[in-house]
Amino acid sequence: MGLGTTLLLGLIAGATILIGLPVGRLRAPAPSMRLFLNATAVGVLLFLVWDVLSAAWEPIDGALTSIHEGDGGTATAVGYGLLAAAGLAVGLLSLVFYERWMTAHVTPARPFGPGAMTVGETAHRRGLASWSAPRRLALMIAVGIGLHNFAEGLAIGQSAASGEIDLAVMLVIGFGLHNATEGFGIVAPLAADTDGTGVARRPSWAFLLALGAIGGGPTFLGTLVGHGFTSEPVSVAFLTLAAGSLIYVIAQLIGVAARAKRSDLLAYGMLLGLLAGFLTDAIITAAGV
């Protein structure tokens, strides 16, 4: 398959993430609806963590099987294992350090005015620190999903370059279905975004498109890279990076539900998100991918 056609397939697979983004424009959803949307996003992201770690473990499992059968593979297993551990660590801890760095760049406002009167008591923030917590969380989810989708793009590009056209097409269909649910996972935290007076703040279409580009664009880039060369270590690295960042985000989203003390909504939403993820995966498997 030519490069132009392959890139078109990668673009289609990544663009379906836009399907779920309009959910972020819901007008002032009720608190229970906000919690349910967040919980559903947790379910989708939990499935993605399982999905990416399963894919990252495959070459390690293959190397371990070779050792058991006496065909060598020790160096490969150790190398991939260290690479996976490093990817998880960087994906998870980089977001922890980023949060600390961002907090350190919050400058308290200086009081002014006569006597004890102060104006602008809220903190002055710079850069991304000026964003609300739901917007920062949506960005983190988009980054984690983008890393995951880069690895998916690698699979599409490598299949097309090796002449496995049917497989490449089915990967596009399957990944496109997955990406549609991922778009919802990105914008779910935005349902709780409010301004300083507690009024719901709807994200602009430009902001949603930017999140879609961060989450879905790497599918296209991965397709381009994958069409040029095949690299299993690169795939393992990006999959584990994605898993680490998604695990951090899941912990944040679960914290939202814990503070609201609505374990019932958390359970219902997680179940729905997990079922949606496994349903799309079942469709892919049934299609023979």
PDB file of C-alpha atoms in Angstrom:
ATOM      1  CA  MET A   1       0.000   0.000   0.000  1.00  0.00           C
ATOM      2  CA  GLY A   2       1.328   3.435  -0.944  1.00  0.00           C
ATOM      3  CA  LEU A   3       2.276   6.034   1.635  1.00  0.00           C
ATOM      4  CA  GLY A   4      -0.564   8.403   0.665  1.00  0.00           C
ATOM      5  CA  THR A   5      -3.273   5.763   1.089  1.00  0.00           C
ATOM      6  CA  THR A   6      -1.721   4.550   4.335  1.00  0.00           C
ATOM      7  CA  LEU A   7      -1.659   8.078   5.776  1.00  0.00           C
ATOM      8  CA  LEU A   8      -5.301   8.510   4.805  1.00  0.00           C
ATOM      9  CA  LEU A   9      -6.173   5.379   6.787  1.00  0.00           C
ATOM     10  CA  GLY A  10      -4.211   6.692   9.778  1.00  0.00           C
ATOM     11  CA  LEU A  11      -6.020  10.025   9.529  1.00  0.00           C
ATOM     12  CA  ILE A  12      -9.423   8.317   9.495  1.00  0.00           C
ATOM     13  CA  ALA A  13      -8.545   6.147  12.506  1.00  0.00           C
ATOM     14  CA  GLY A  14      -7.391   9.164  14.503  1.00  0.00           C
ATOM     15  CA  ALA A  15     -10.217  11.510  13.453  1.00  0.00           C
ATOM     16  CA  THR A  16     -12.945   9.349  14.989  1.00  0.00           C
ATOM     17  CA  ILE A  17     -11.850  10.650  18.384  1.00  0.00           C
ATOM     18  CA  LEU A  18     -13.802  13.796  17.454  1.00  0.00           C
ATOM     19  CA  ILE A  19     -17.083  11.873  17.748  1.00  0.00           C
ATOM     20  CA  GLY A  20     -17.033  11.887  21.541  1.00  0.00           C
ATOM     21  CA  LEU A  21     -15.781  15.455  22.033  1.00  0.00           C
ATOM     22  CA  PRO A  22     -19.149  17.297  21.786  1.00  0.00           C
ATOM     23  CA  VAL A  23     -20.100  15.736  25.141  1.00  0.00           C
ATOM     24  CA  GLY A  24     -17.821  18.367  26.646  1.00  0.00           C
ATOM     25  CA  ARG A  25     -20.282  21.062  25.539  1.00  0.00           C
ATOM     26  CA  LEU A  26     -23.147  19.826  27.712  1.00  0.00           C
ATOM     27  CA  ARG A  27     -24.920  22.728  29.396  1.00  0.00           C
ATOM     28  CA  ALA A  28     -24.608  22.662  33.182  1.00  0.00           C
ATOM     29  CA  PRO A  29     -25.097  18.916  33.815  1.00  0.00           C
ATOM     30  CA  ALA A  30     -26.397  17.971  37.250  1.00  0.00           C
ATOM     31  CA  PRO A  31     -23.758  17.014  39.859  1.00  0.00           C
ATOM     32  CA  SER A  32     -24.803  13.360  39.672  1.00  0.00           C
ATOM     33  CA  MET A  33     -24.416  13.441  35.883  1.00  0.00           C
ATOM     34  CA  ARG A  34     -20.938  14.950  36.217  1.00  0.00           C
ATOM     35  CA  LEU A  35     -19.880  12.171  38.561  1.00  0.00           C
ATOM     36  CA  PHE A  36     -21.360   9.519  36.300  1.00  0.00           C
ATOM     37  CA  LEU A  37     -19.522  10.929  33.254  1.00  0.00           C
ATOM     38  CA  ASN A  38     -16.247  10.945  35.182  1.00  0.00           C
ATOM     39  CA  ALA A  39     -16.832   7.376  36.365  1.00  0.00           C
ATOM     40  CA  THR A  40     -17.584   6.221  32.819  1.00  0.00           C
ATOM     41  CA  ALA A  41     -14.340   7.816  31.693  1.00  0.00           C
ATOM     42  CA  VAL A  42     -12.567   5.814  34.416  1.00  0.00           C
ATOM     43  CA  GLY A  43     -14.035   2.617  32.954  1.00  0.00           C
ATOM     44  CA  VAL A  44     -12.888   3.503  29.430  1.00  0.00           C
ATOM     45  CA  LEU A  45      -9.399   4.382  30.660  1.00  0.00           C
ATOM     46  CA  LEU A  46      -9.147   1.209  32.751  1.00  0.00           C
ATOM     47  CA  PHE A  47      -9.855  -0.800  29.627  1.00  0.00           C
ATOM     48  CA  LEU A  48      -7.204   1.146  27.718  1.00  0.00           C
ATOM     49  CA  VAL A  49      -4.624   0.426  30.439  1.00  0.00           C
ATOM     50  CA  TRP A  50      -5.390  -3.278  30.180  1.00  0.00           C
ATOM     51  CA  ASP A  51      -5.263  -3.037  26.380  1.00  0.00           C
ATOM     52  CA  VAL A  52      -1.921  -1.245  26.149  1.00  0.00           C
ATOM     53  CA  LEU A  53      -0.223  -3.337  28.824  1.00  0.00           C
ATOM     54  CA  SER A  54      -1.393  -6.534  27.129  1.00  0.00           C
ATOM     55  CA  ALA A  55       0.097  -5.348  23.838  1.00  0.00           C
ATOM     56  CA  ALA A  56       3.332  -4.239  25.519  1.00  0.00           C
ATOM     57  CA  TRP A  57       3.671  -7.598  27.298  1.00  0.00           C
ATOM     58  CA  GLU A  58       3.348  -9.694  24.125  1.00  0.00           C
ATOM     59  CA  PRO A  59       7.023  -9.429  22.998  1.00  0.00           C
ATOM     60  CA  ILE A  60       8.199 -10.020  26.575  1.00  0.00           C
ATOM     61  CA  ASP A  61       5.959 -13.075  26.838  1.00  0.00           C
ATOM     62  CA  GLY A  62       7.267 -14.337  23.503  1.00  0.00           C
ATOM     63  CA  ALA A  63      10.868 -13.989  24.683  1.00  0.00           C
ATOM     64  CA  LEU A  64      10.082 -15.790  27.948  1.00  0.00           C
ATOM     65  CA  THR A  65       8.456 -18.606  26.000  1.00  0.00           C
ATOM     66  CA  SER A  66      11.615 -18.936  23.899  1.00  0.00           C
ATOM     67  CA  ILE A  67      13.682 -19.275  27.072  1.00  0.00           C
ATOM     68  CA  HIS A  68      11.377 -22.025  28.315  1.00  0.00           C
ATOM     69  CA  GLU A  69      11.692 -23.873  25.023  1.00  0.00           C
ATOM     70  CA  GLY A  70      15.486 -23.595  25.067  1.00  0.00           C
ATOM     71  CA  ASP A  71      15.732 -21.213  22.106  1.00  0.00           C
ATOM     72  CA  GLY A  72      17.399 -18.344  23.994  1.00  0.00           C
ATOM     73  CA  GLY A  73      15.712 -14.997  24.358  1.00  0.00           C
ATOM     74  CA  THR A  74      17.031 -14.017  27.805  1.00  0.00           C
ATOM     75  CA  ALA A  75      18.586 -10.789  26.578  1.00  0.00           C
ATOM     76  CA  THR A  76      15.421  -9.874  24.698  1.00  0.00           C
ATOM     77  CA  ALA A  77      13.193 -10.545  27.695  1.00  0.00           C
ATOM     78  CA  VAL A  78      15.417  -8.519  30.039  1.00  0.00           C
ATOM     79  CA  GLY A  79      15.777  -5.674  27.541  1.00  0.00           C
ATOM     80  CA  TYR A  80      12.065  -5.385  26.838  1.00  0.00           C
ATOM     81  CA  GLY A  81      11.306  -5.756  30.544  1.00  0.00           C
ATOM     82  CA  LEU A  82      13.596  -2.848  31.442  1.00  0.00           C
ATOM     83  CA  LEU A  83      12.156  -0.783  28.603  1.00  0.00           C
ATOM     84  CA  ALA A  84       8.602  -1.455  29.801  1.00  0.00           C
ATOM     85  CA  ALA A  85       9.508  -0.590  33.391  1.00  0.00           C
ATOM     86  CA  ALA A  86      11.158   2.647  32.255  1.00  0.00           C
ATOM     87  CA  GLY A  87       8.146   3.563  30.128  1.00  0.00           C
ATOM     88  CA  LEU A  88       5.754   3.015  33.025  1.00  0.00           C
ATOM     89  CA  ALA A  89       7.943   5.036  35.364  1.00  0.00           C
ATOM     90  CA  VAL A  90       8.334   7.970  32.995  1.00  0.00           C
ATOM     91  CA  GLY A  91       4.647   7.991  32.034  1.00  0.00           C
ATOM     92  CA  LEU A  92       3.480   7.933  35.652  1.00  0.00           C
ATOM     93  CA  LEU A  93       6.097   9.966  37.489  1.00  0.00           C
ATOM     94  CA  SER A  94       6.469  12.677  34.863  1.00  0.00           C
ATOM     95  CA  LEU A  95       2.874  13.735  35.523  1.00  0.00           C
ATOM     96  CA  VAL A  96       3.506  13.716  39.276  1.00  0.00           C
ATOM     97  CA  PHE A  97       6.520  16.002  38.855  1.00  0.00           C
ATOM     98  CA  TYR A  98       4.612  18.156  36.391  1.00  0.00           C
ATOM     99  CA  GLU A  99       1.840  18.728  38.923  1.00  0.00           C
ATOM    100  CA  ARG A 100       4.417  19.708  41.550  1.00  0.00           C
ATOM    101  CA  TRP A 101       6.164  22.058  39.125  1.00  0.00           C
ATOM    102  CA  MET A 102       2.884  23.685  38.161  1.00  0.00           C
ATOM    103  CA  THR A 103       1.906  24.172  41.806  1.00  0.00           C
ATOM    104  CA  ALA A 104       5.275  25.801  42.489  1.00  0.00           C
ATOM    105  CA  HIS A 105       4.588  28.330  39.738  1.00  0.00           C
ATOM    106  CA  VAL A 106       1.430  29.652  41.398  1.00  0.00           C
ATOM    107  CA  THR A 107       2.154  33.132  42.717  1.00  0.00           C
ATOM    108  CA  PRO A 108      -0.139  34.387  45.523  1.00  0.00           C
ATOM    109  CA  ALA A 109      -1.761  37.725  44.840  1.00  0.00           C
ATOM    110  CA  ARG A 110      -0.444  40.748  46.707  1.00  0.00           C
ATOM    111  CA  PRO A 111      -3.065  42.485  48.842  1.00  0.00           C
ATOM    112  CA  PHE A 112      -3.613  46.153  48.233  1.00  0.00           C
ATOM    113  CA  GLY A 113      -6.107  48.843  49.136  1.00  0.00           C
ATOM    114  CA  PRO A 114      -6.824  50.847  52.278  1.00  0.00           C
ATOM    115  CA  GLY A 115      -6.695  49.157  55.670  1.00  0.00           C
ATOM    116  CA  ALA A 116      -7.536  45.464  55.657  1.00  0.00           C
ATOM    117  CA  MET A 117      -9.350  45.623  52.310  1.00  0.00           C
ATOM    118  CA  THR A 118      -7.850  43.434  49.584  1.00  0.00           C
ATOM    119  CA  VAL A 119      -8.708  43.012  45.954  1.00  0.00           C
ATOM    120  CA  GLY A 120      -8.027  39.966  43.802  1.00  0.00           C
ATOM    121  CA  GLU A 121      -7.538  37.468  46.589  1.00  0.00           C
ATOM    122  CA  THR A 122      -7.329  34.587  44.153  1.00  0.00           C
ATOM    123  CA  ALA A 123      -3.883  33.405  43.132  1.00  0.00           C
ATOM    124  CA  HIS A 124      -2.249  34.699  39.974  1.00  0.00           C
ATOM    125  CA  ARG A 125      -1.234  31.809  37.794  1.00  0.00           C
ATOM    126  CA  ARG A 126       0.957  31.567  34.740  1.00  0.00           C
ATOM    127  CA  GLY A 127       0.653  29.292  31.721  1.00  0.00           C
ATOM    128  CA  LEU A 128      -1.208  26.032  32.190  1.00  0.00           C
ATOM    129  CA  ALA A 129      -1.403  26.755  35.912  1.00  0.00           C
ATOM    130  CA  SER A 130      -4.105  29.277  35.052  1.00  0.00           C
ATOM    131  CA  TRP A 131      -6.337  26.475  33.777  1.00  0.00           C
ATOM    132  CA  SER A 132      -9.013  24.963  35.964  1.00  0.00           C
ATOM    133  CA  ALA A 133      -8.406  21.486  37.400  1.00  0.00           C
ATOM    134  CA  PRO A 134     -10.926  19.828  35.005  1.00  0.00           C
ATOM    135  CA  ARG A 135      -9.182  21.364  31.981  1.00  0.00           C
ATOM    136  CA  ARG A 136      -5.749  20.262  33.144  1.00  0.00           C
ATOM    137  CA  LEU A 137      -7.090  16.762  33.762  1.00  0.00           C
ATOM    138  CA  ALA A 138      -8.646  16.645  30.275  1.00  0.00           C
ATOM    139  CA  LEU A 139      -5.268  17.645  28.822  1.00  0.00           C
ATOM    140  CA  MET A 140      -3.494  14.877  30.751  1.00  0.00           C
ATOM    141  CA  ILE A 141      -6.001  12.320  29.483  1.00  0.00           C
ATOM    142  CA  ALA A 142      -5.493  13.552  25.908  1.00  0.00           C
ATOM    143  CA  VAL A 143      -1.707  13.200  26.259  1.00  0.00           C
ATOM    144  CA  GLY A 144      -1.968   9.666  27.643  1.00  0.00           C
ATOM    145  CA  ILE A 145      -4.389   8.600  24.920  1.00  0.00           C
ATOM    146  CA  GLY A 146      -2.169  10.263  22.321  1.00  0.00           C
ATOM    147  CA  LEU A 147       0.783   8.095  23.365  1.00  0.00           C
ATOM    148  CA  HIS A 148      -1.453   5.043  23.128  1.00  0.00           C
ATOM    149  CA  ASN A 149      -2.711   6.069  19.692  1.00  0.00           C
ATOM    150  CA  PHE A 150       0.825   6.611  18.401  1.00  0.00           C
ATOM    151  CA  ALA A 151       1.463   2.911  19.060  1.00  0.00           C
ATOM    152  CA  GLU A 152      -1.783   2.074  17.234  1.00  0.00           C
ATOM    153  CA  GLY A 153      -0.611   4.156  14.282  1.00  0.00           C
ATOM    154  CA  LEU A 154       2.643   2.188  14.230  1.00  0.00           C
ATOM    155  CA  ALA A 155       0.630  -1.022  13.837  1.00  0.00           C
ATOM    156  CA  ILE A 156      -1.380   0.433  10.945  1.00  0.00           C
ATOM    157  CA  GLY A 157       1.725   1.717   9.143  1.00  0.00           C
ATOM    158  CA  GLN A 158       3.695  -1.481   9.619  1.00  0.00           C
ATOM    159  CA  SER A 159       0.813  -3.650   8.357  1.00  0.00           C
ATOM    160  CA  ALA A 160       0.362  -1.522   5.241  1.00  0.00           C
ATOM    161  CA  ALA A 161       4.094  -1.404   4.510  1.00  0.00           C
ATOM    162  CA  SER A 162       4.407  -5.192   4.769  1.00  0.00           C
ATOM    163  CA  GLY A 163       1.543  -5.710   2.289  1.00  0.00           C
ATOM    164  CA  GLU A 164      -1.022  -6.948   4.815  1.00  0.00           C
ATOM    165  CA  ILE A 165      -3.744  -4.712   3.383  1.00  0.00           C
ATOM    166  CA  ASP A 166      -6.733  -6.506   4.897  1.00  0.00           C
ATOM    167  CA  LEU A 167      -5.158  -6.354   8.342  1.00  0.00           C
ATOM    168  CA  ALA A 168      -4.363  -2.652   7.954  1.00  0.00           C
ATOM    169  CA  VAL A 169      -7.959  -1.860   6.966  1.00  0.00           C
ATOM    170  CA  MET A 170      -9.386  -3.861   9.858  1.00  0.00           C
ATOM    171  CA  LEU A 171      -6.997  -2.139  12.261  1.00  0.00           C
ATOM    172  CA  VAL A 172      -8.297   1.216  11.054  1.00  0.00           C
ATOM    173  CA  ILE A 173     -11.898   0.119  11.655  1.00  0.00           C
ATOM    174  CA  GLY A 174     -11.100  -1.290  15.093  1.00  0.00           C
ATOM    175  CA  PHE A 175      -8.942   1.603  16.249  1.00  0.00           C
ATOM    176  CA  GLY A 176     -11.517   4.030  14.884  1.00  0.00           C
ATOM    177  CA  LEU A 177     -14.166   2.464  17.125  1.00  0.00           C
ATOM    178  CA  HIS A 178     -11.829   2.655  20.103  1.00  0.00           C
ATOM    179  CA  ASN A 179     -10.986   6.287  19.429  1.00  0.00           C
ATOM    180  CA  ALA A 180     -14.662   7.243  19.423  1.00  0.00           C
ATOM    181  CA  THR A 181     -14.937   6.115  23.058  1.00  0.00           C
ATOM    182  CA  GLU A 182     -11.598   7.739  23.898  1.00  0.00           C
ATOM    183  CA  GLY A 183     -12.913  11.143  22.834  1.00  0.00           C
ATOM    184  CA  PHE A 184     -15.591  10.851  25.483  1.00  0.00           C
ATOM    185  CA  GLY A 185     -12.980   9.905  28.067  1.00  0.00           C
ATOM    186  CA  ILE A 186     -11.012  13.077  27.305  1.00  0.00           C
ATOM    187  CA  VAL A 187     -13.872  15.537  27.771  1.00  0.00           C
ATOM    188  CA  ALA A 188     -15.741  13.859  30.654  1.00  0.00           C
ATOM    189  CA  PRO A 189     -13.899  15.906  33.344  1.00  0.00           C
ATOM    190  CA  LEU A 190     -14.992  19.129  31.622  1.00  0.00           C
ATOM    191  CA  ALA A 191     -18.556  18.544  32.828  1.00  0.00           C
ATOM    192  CA  ALA A 192     -17.356  19.723  36.253  1.00  0.00           C
ATOM    193  CA  ASP A 193     -15.622  22.859  34.954  1.00  0.00           C
ATOM    194  CA  THR A 194     -16.964  26.049  36.565  1.00  0.00           C
ATOM    195  CA  ASP A 195     -15.856  29.665  36.821  1.00  0.00           C
ATOM    196  CA  GLY A 196     -15.108  31.556  40.022  1.00  0.00           C
ATOM    197  CA  THR A 197     -18.822  32.060  40.758  1.00  0.00           C
ATOM    198  CA  GLY A 198     -19.727  28.398  40.357  1.00  0.00           C
ATOM    199  CA  VAL A 199     -21.361  28.832  36.945  1.00  0.00           C
ATOM    200  CA  ALA A 200     -20.695  25.981  34.507  1.00  0.00           C
ATOM    201  CA  ARG A 201     -18.074  26.875  31.908  1.00  0.00           C
ATOM    202  CA  ARG A 202     -18.445  25.281  28.479  1.00  0.00           C
ATOM    203  CA  PRO A 203     -15.230  24.673  26.515  1.00  0.00           C
ATOM    204  CA  SER A 204     -14.896  26.336  23.133  1.00  0.00           C
ATOM    205  CA  TRP A 205     -14.903  24.269  19.976  1.00  0.00           C
ATOM    206  CA  ALA A 206     -11.298  25.355  19.396  1.00  0.00           C
ATOM    207  CA  PHE A 207     -10.299  23.940  22.787  1.00  0.00           C
ATOM    208  CA  LEU A 208     -12.072  20.657  22.070  1.00  0.00           C
ATOM    209  CA  LEU A 209     -10.433  20.394  18.647  1.00  0.00           C
ATOM    210  CA  ALA A 210      -7.037  21.018  20.244  1.00  0.00           C
ATOM    211  CA  LEU A 211      -7.657  18.146  22.687  1.00  0.00           C
ATOM    212  CA  GLY A 212      -8.773  15.982  19.764  1.00  0.00           C
ATOM    213  CA  ALA A 213      -5.553  16.795  17.898  1.00  0.00           C
ATOM    214  CA  ILE A 214      -3.435  15.867  20.937  1.00  0.00           C
ATOM    215  CA  GLY A 215      -5.311  12.592  21.458  1.00  0.00           C
ATOM    216  CA  GLY A 216      -6.004  11.550  17.869  1.00  0.00           C
ATOM    217  CA  GLY A 217      -3.197  13.219  15.888  1.00  0.00           C
ATOM    218  CA  PRO A 218      -0.518  10.748  17.060  1.00  0.00           C
ATOM    219  CA  THR A 219      -2.397   7.979  15.216  1.00  0.00           C
ATOM    220  CA  PHE A 220      -1.533   9.763  11.974  1.00  0.00           C
ATOM    221  CA  LEU A 221       2.068  10.365  13.063  1.00  0.00           C
ATOM    222  CA  GLY A 222       2.465   6.751  14.160  1.00  0.00           C
ATOM    223  CA  THR A 223       1.163   5.593  10.793  1.00  0.00           C
ATOM    224  CA  LEU A 224       3.796   7.705   9.059  1.00  0.00           C
ATOM    225  CA  VAL A 225       6.593   6.354  11.237  1.00  0.00           C
ATOM    226  CA  GLY A 226       5.332   2.775  11.067  1.00  0.00           C
ATOM    227  CA  HIS A 227       5.207   2.840   7.273  1.00  0.00           C
ATOM    228  CA  GLY A 228       8.902   3.757   7.183  1.00  0.00           C
ATOM    229  CA  PHE A 229      10.297   1.130   9.543  1.00  0.00           C
ATOM    230  CA  THR A 230       9.281  -1.588  11.969  1.00  0.00           C
ATOM    231  CA  SER A 231      10.402  -1.221  15.568  1.00  0.00           C
ATOM    232  CA  GLU A 232       9.004  -3.393  18.342  1.00  0.00           C
ATOM    233  CA  PRO A 233      10.987  -1.557  21.052  1.00  0.00           C
ATOM    234  CA  VAL A 234       9.473   1.782  19.980  1.00  0.00           C
ATOM    235  CA  SER A 235       6.014   0.265  20.216  1.00  0.00           C
ATOM    236  CA  VAL A 236       6.703  -1.129  23.706  1.00  0.00           C
ATOM    237  CA  ALA A 237       8.072   2.232  24.853  1.00  0.00           C
ATOM    238  CA  PHE A 238       5.049   4.220  23.725  1.00  0.00           C
ATOM    239  CA  LEU A 239       2.556   1.659  25.022  1.00  0.00           C
ATOM    240  CA  THR A 240       4.068   1.670  28.509  1.00  0.00           C
ATOM    241  CA  LEU A 241       4.390   5.468  28.491  1.00  0.00           C
ATOM    242  CA  ALA A 242       0.674   5.610  27.736  1.00  0.00           C
ATOM    243  CA  ALA A 243      -0.145   3.091  30.488  1.00  0.00           C
ATOM    244  CA  GLY A 244       1.785   5.055  33.095  1.00  0.00           C
ATOM    245  CA  SER A 245       0.126   8.364  32.249  1.00  0.00           C
ATOM    246  CA  LEU A 246      -3.351   6.800  32.112  1.00  0.00           C
ATOM    247  CA  ILE A 247      -2.863   5.173  35.533  1.00  0.00           C
ATOM    248  CA  TYR A 248      -2.092   8.596  37.005  1.00  0.00           C
ATOM    249  CA  VAL A 249      -5.181  10.118  35.419  1.00  0.00           C
ATOM    250  CA  ILE A 250      -7.403   7.262  36.630  1.00  0.00           C
ATOM    251  CA  ALA A 251      -6.232   7.894  40.193  1.00  0.00           C
ATOM    252  CA  GLN A 252      -7.227  11.557  39.827  1.00  0.00           C
ATOM    253  CA  LEU A 253     -10.680  10.717  38.481  1.00  0.00           C
ATOM    254  CA  ILE A 254     -11.336   8.152  41.213  1.00  0.00           C
ATOM    255  CA  GLY A 255     -10.356  10.817  43.743  1.00  0.00           C
ATOM    256  CA  VAL A 256     -13.154  13.036  42.410  1.00  0.00           C
ATOM    257  CA  ALA A 257     -15.715  10.288  43.028  1.00  0.00           C
ATOM    258  CA  ALA A 258     -14.259   9.517  46.457  1.00  0.00           C
ATOM    259  CA  ARG A 259     -14.643  13.122  47.593  1.00  0.00           C
ATOM    260  CA  ALA A 260     -18.277  13.101  46.448  1.00  0.00           C
ATOM    261  CA  LYS A 261     -18.902   9.869  48.415  1.00  0.00           C
ATOM    262  CA  ARG A 262     -20.979   8.359  45.607  1.00  0.00           C
ATOM    263  CA  SER A 263     -19.563   4.868  45.262  1.00  0.00           C
ATOM    264  CA  ASP A 264     -22.743   3.779  43.497  1.00  0.00           C
ATOM    265  CA  LEU A 265     -22.266   6.225  40.608  1.00  0.00           C
ATOM    266  CA  LEU A 266     -18.584   5.281  40.434  1.00  0.00           C
ATOM    267  CA  ALA A 267     -19.470   1.592  40.081  1.00  0.00           C
ATOM    268  CA  TYR A 268     -22.198   2.153  37.478  1.00  0.00           C
ATOM    269  CA  GLY A 269     -20.056   4.475  35.380  1.00  0.00           C
ATOM    270  CA  MET A 270     -16.971   2.257  35.530  1.00  0.00           C
ATOM    271  CA  LEU A 271     -19.027  -0.747  34.484  1.00  0.00           C
ATOM    272  CA  LEU A 272     -20.463   1.126  31.510  1.00  0.00           C
ATOM    273  CA  GLY A 273     -17.019   2.367  30.423  1.00  0.00           C
ATOM    274  CA  LEU A 274     -15.446  -1.076  30.737  1.00  0.00           C
ATOM    275  CA  LEU A 275     -18.270  -2.706  28.782  1.00  0.00           C
ATOM    276  CA  ALA A 276     -17.930  -0.090  26.028  1.00  0.00           C
ATOM    277  CA  GLY A 277     -14.206  -0.794  25.765  1.00  0.00           C
ATOM    278  CA  PHE A 278     -14.563  -4.563  25.695  1.00  0.00           C
ATOM    279  CA  LEU A 279     -17.450  -4.352  23.219  1.00  0.00           C
ATOM    280  CA  THR A 280     -15.359  -2.499  20.673  1.00  0.00           C
ATOM    281  CA  ASP A 281     -12.495  -4.935  21.255  1.00  0.00           C
ATOM    282  CA  ALA A 282     -14.893  -7.871  20.749  1.00  0.00           C
ATOM    283  CA  ILE A 283     -16.020  -6.392  17.436  1.00  0.00           C
ATOM    284  CA  ILE A 284     -12.401  -6.176  16.298  1.00  0.00           C
ATOM    285  CA  THR A 285     -11.665  -9.753  17.341  1.00  0.00           C
ATOM    286  CA  ALA A 286     -14.836 -11.077  15.697  1.00  0.00           C
ATOM    287  CA  ALA A 287     -13.799  -9.354  12.469  1.00  0.00           C
ATOM    288  CA  GLY A 288     -10.614 -11.436  12.462  1.00  0.00           C
ATOM    289  CA  VAL A 289      -8.000  -8.843  13.455  1.00  0.00           C
TER     290      VAL A 289
END
